[in-house]
Amino acid sequence: YLPIYLQGVLGLKPTNSGLEITPLVVSLAIAAALVGFLIARVGRYQFIAIIGALVVIGGVYLLSTLGVSTNQQTVVLFMIVVGVGLGLLQPVMTLAVQNAIPLQRLGAGTGAVTYLRTLGSALGVAIIGTIVTNTSEPYLNPRLANIQGASQLVSAARQAEGTLTNTQALQPLLTDQNIRDQALHHAQQIATTQATQAAVAQATAQVPTDTPNYAEVIAGIKAQVTAQLQVTVPGQVKQLFDQVLAVGKDALAHGSR
């Protein structure tokens, strides 16, 4: 969920968020290579597994402190800590299994380690996704209720995307600039149309039908109201949109901790 945090909270583009995770992968590879040389020289690996586990725990704790105001350099530093811990831990786990099983079952044991690691990764993504959604939703909804018109805006986005929760509806808006721009433009069009229709109906209802040049008067009122609302309504929708996205960023950062 680091890419979602980087895109949704820090506002990075998808390509840049991928590059931002590179230090984690590089530090993992370097640490794994160094730990191999260390084990070959020392001949023991138990203490390395303990150190690696402690470093991973420390790195995960550091990642749990990330928030809306965290800068990219801090995120990179924390990811390097996690990468070093994983690099120290993963090779040792494989080596421990290989040393614990008979030689004729070496391939099966190594394959089992790889399988369980992959299975754990898949389960971890699913579990963390559920935790993020269930944690963000109670944080998000009361804050949306405090913004006039926000609940209707998010409900429309949820229906359009076919999502079940407000958090899921806001994630594409937070992580994809194109989707965000399209949604804003669409909301501005709908709001302007609805506001224009209501304002024109209200204004023209006050004009008596026996007014001289009635049709021209009505046309003038429609033109004046339409021109005025086309200027004011998009700005109001943009302001509401920004408020909703700000609350969504806070909720996503809160759920990702």
XYZ file of C-alpha atoms in Angstrom:
257
model
C 0.000 0.000 0.000
C 2.999 2.310 -0.206
C 2.189 3.244 -3.842
C -1.382 4.182 -2.823
C 0.002 6.307 0.012
C 2.552 7.963 -2.270
C -0.037 8.718 -4.959
C -3.096 9.408 -2.843
C -1.556 11.292 0.073
C 1.675 12.790 -1.253
C 0.270 13.352 -4.738
C 2.985 11.580 -6.753
C 2.342 10.335 -10.263
C 2.176 6.522 -10.718
C 5.581 6.434 -12.421
C 7.181 8.530 -9.695
C 5.616 6.422 -6.951
C 7.188 3.343 -8.545
C 10.579 5.051 -8.628
C 10.103 6.109 -5.008
C 9.931 2.447 -3.942
C 13.221 1.636 -5.707
C 15.334 2.366 -2.576
C 13.443 -0.348 -0.702
C 14.208 -2.940 -3.381
C 17.821 -1.825 -3.792
C 18.500 -1.816 -0.045
C 16.911 -5.283 0.222
C 19.178 -6.652 -2.524
C 22.323 -5.069 -1.061
C 21.570 -6.282 2.451
C 20.828 -9.813 1.182
C 24.157 -9.884 -0.683
C 26.116 -8.616 2.310
C 24.465 -11.048 4.703
C 25.516 -13.909 2.422
C 29.161 -12.870 2.682
C 28.787 -12.439 6.444
C 27.306 -15.901 6.964
C 30.023 -17.457 4.809
C 32.699 -15.783 6.940
C 31.136 -16.259 10.402
C 29.396 -19.578 9.830
C 26.376 -18.677 11.932
C 23.077 -17.087 10.972
C 20.812 -17.117 14.027
C 21.872 -13.701 15.304
C 21.394 -12.203 11.828
C 17.781 -13.398 11.778
C 17.175 -11.711 15.143
C 18.770 -8.449 13.970
C 16.815 -8.564 10.722
C 13.521 -9.103 12.540
C 14.228 -6.186 14.872
C 15.124 -3.915 11.961
C 11.916 -4.904 10.122
C 9.837 -4.197 13.223
C 11.524 -0.814 13.596
C 11.002 -0.004 9.917
C 7.326 -0.955 10.022
C 6.893 1.235 13.087
C 8.506 4.143 11.225
C 6.152 3.585 8.283
C 3.204 3.677 10.684
C 4.131 7.281 11.546
C 3.692 8.525 7.961
C 1.066 11.213 7.534
C -0.152 13.940 5.219
C 2.730 16.281 6.087
C 5.494 13.673 5.656
C 8.019 14.572 2.950
C 9.356 12.198 0.308
C 12.861 12.053 1.784
C 11.477 10.733 5.062
C 9.456 8.075 3.257
C 12.556 6.967 1.321
C 14.595 6.744 4.530
C 11.943 4.627 6.255
C 11.676 2.330 3.228
C 15.444 1.818 3.245
C 15.213 0.683 6.873
C 12.502 -1.839 5.962
C 14.483 -2.988 2.927
C 17.613 -3.589 4.998
C 15.616 -5.580 7.543
C 14.005 -7.750 4.862
C 17.380 -8.254 3.197
C 18.822 -9.502 6.466
C 15.863 -11.741 7.251
C 14.696 -13.408 4.027
C 17.913 -15.226 2.999
C 18.404 -16.468 6.554
C 14.938 -18.017 6.622
C 15.677 -19.933 3.430
C 19.056 -21.029 4.759
C 17.548 -22.164 8.064
C 15.021 -24.381 6.258
C 17.701 -25.847 4.010
C 19.813 -26.742 7.041
C 16.865 -28.303 8.878
C 15.746 -30.823 6.223
C 17.423 -33.845 4.673
C 19.499 -33.320 1.547
C 17.117 -35.324 -0.645
C 14.277 -32.959 0.279
C 16.257 -29.776 -0.237
C 14.352 -28.746 -3.372
C 10.960 -29.379 -1.807
C 11.884 -27.400 1.302
C 13.186 -24.432 -0.677
C 10.080 -24.478 -2.871
C 7.855 -24.588 0.215
C 9.591 -21.487 1.601
C 9.032 -19.615 -1.663
C 5.406 -20.756 -1.830
C 4.651 -19.740 1.745
C 6.347 -16.373 1.203
C 4.180 -15.732 -1.868
C 1.050 -16.914 -0.067
C 1.828 -14.651 2.869
C 2.284 -11.693 0.527
C -1.102 -12.306 -1.107
C -2.872 -12.733 2.222
C -1.096 -9.683 3.600
C -2.332 -7.477 0.760
C -5.909 -8.688 1.251
C -5.804 -8.261 5.025
C -4.183 -4.832 4.877
C -6.713 -3.730 2.253
C -9.544 -4.672 4.580
C -7.885 -2.919 7.503
C -7.271 0.264 5.498
C -10.889 0.403 4.315
C -12.403 -0.402 7.719
C -10.129 2.114 9.453
C -10.523 4.917 6.928
C -14.302 4.723 6.587
C -15.201 5.620 10.219
C -12.626 8.409 10.064
C -13.868 9.738 6.723
C -17.676 9.737 7.012
C -18.110 12.095 10.008
C -15.767 14.607 8.380
C -17.655 14.458 5.089
C -20.865 15.111 7.001
C -19.375 18.381 8.263
C -18.860 19.643 4.691
C -22.047 20.833 3.024
C -22.656 18.936 -0.210
C -19.705 16.559 0.290
C -21.824 13.491 1.025
C -23.819 13.948 -2.184
C -20.630 14.407 -4.195
C -19.005 11.253 -2.811
C -22.236 9.257 -3.149
C -22.381 10.179 -6.828
C -18.749 9.071 -7.243
C -19.496 5.800 -5.437
C -22.453 5.055 -7.697
C -20.491 5.933 -10.829
C -17.581 3.662 -9.850
C -19.727 0.871 -8.415
C -17.862 0.849 -5.087
C -19.339 -0.061 -1.722
C -17.623 2.496 0.518
C -16.705 6.161 0.354
C -13.034 5.285 0.902
C -12.988 3.048 -2.167
C -14.745 5.746 -4.179
C -12.163 8.380 -3.259
C -9.053 6.261 -3.876
C -9.138 6.600 -7.704
C -9.710 10.344 -7.348
C -6.715 10.633 -5.039
C -4.323 8.441 -7.004
C -5.104 9.280 -10.643
C -4.922 12.857 -11.921
C -6.867 12.072 -15.111
C -9.762 10.501 -13.204
C -9.707 13.422 -10.776
C -9.884 16.003 -13.592
C -12.673 14.120 -15.379
C -14.693 13.762 -12.174
C -14.292 17.464 -11.372
C -15.337 18.523 -14.870
C -18.343 16.198 -14.781
C -19.402 17.462 -11.334
C -19.070 21.071 -12.477
C -21.223 20.420 -15.537
C -23.965 18.686 -13.558
C -23.957 21.286 -10.775
C -24.037 24.173 -13.244
C -26.916 22.633 -15.205
C -28.962 21.892 -12.099
C -28.309 25.301 -10.544
C -29.142 27.077 -13.801
C -32.412 25.222 -14.238
C -33.491 25.958 -10.671
C -32.459 29.626 -10.792
C -34.084 30.233 -14.190
C -37.319 28.595 -13.051
C -37.377 30.705 -9.907
C -36.573 33.948 -11.728
C -39.011 33.485 -14.608
C -41.824 32.436 -12.279
C -41.904 35.982 -10.944
C -42.472 37.508 -14.396
C -46.192 38.009 -15.220
C -47.245 36.351 -18.446
C -48.877 39.548 -19.661
C -45.585 41.450 -19.520
C -44.830 43.250 -22.800
C -42.262 41.368 -24.879
C -42.617 38.453 -22.479
C -40.553 36.056 -24.581
C -37.686 38.525 -24.896
C -37.742 39.241 -21.153
C -37.636 35.539 -20.337
C -34.798 35.005 -22.807
C -32.873 37.875 -21.245
C -33.351 36.493 -17.744
C -32.206 33.037 -18.857
C -29.112 34.461 -20.526
C -28.225 36.614 -17.515
C -28.740 33.826 -14.976
C -26.890 31.282 -17.098
C -23.895 33.572 -17.613
C -23.698 34.368 -13.919
C -23.934 30.764 -12.735
C -21.452 29.495 -15.305
C -18.913 31.752 -13.633
C -19.734 31.106 -9.964
C -20.848 27.458 -9.777
C -17.680 25.786 -11.196
C -15.571 27.660 -8.644
C -17.830 26.573 -5.813
C -17.705 22.959 -6.984
C -13.906 23.144 -7.239
C -13.710 24.426 -3.676
C -15.984 21.626 -2.447
C -13.997 19.086 -4.467
C -10.722 20.230 -2.899
C -12.209 19.995 0.590
C -13.411 16.453 -0.057
C -10.015 15.407 -1.422
C -8.239 16.937 1.575
C -10.447 14.936 3.937
C -9.874 11.850 1.763
C -6.102 12.279 2.034
C -6.346 12.502 5.805
C -8.512 9.374 5.917
C -6.202 7.421 3.614
C -3.149 8.432 5.646
C -4.998 7.473 8.839
C -6.015 4.082 7.440
C -2.539 3.314 6.058
C -0.834 3.683 9.435
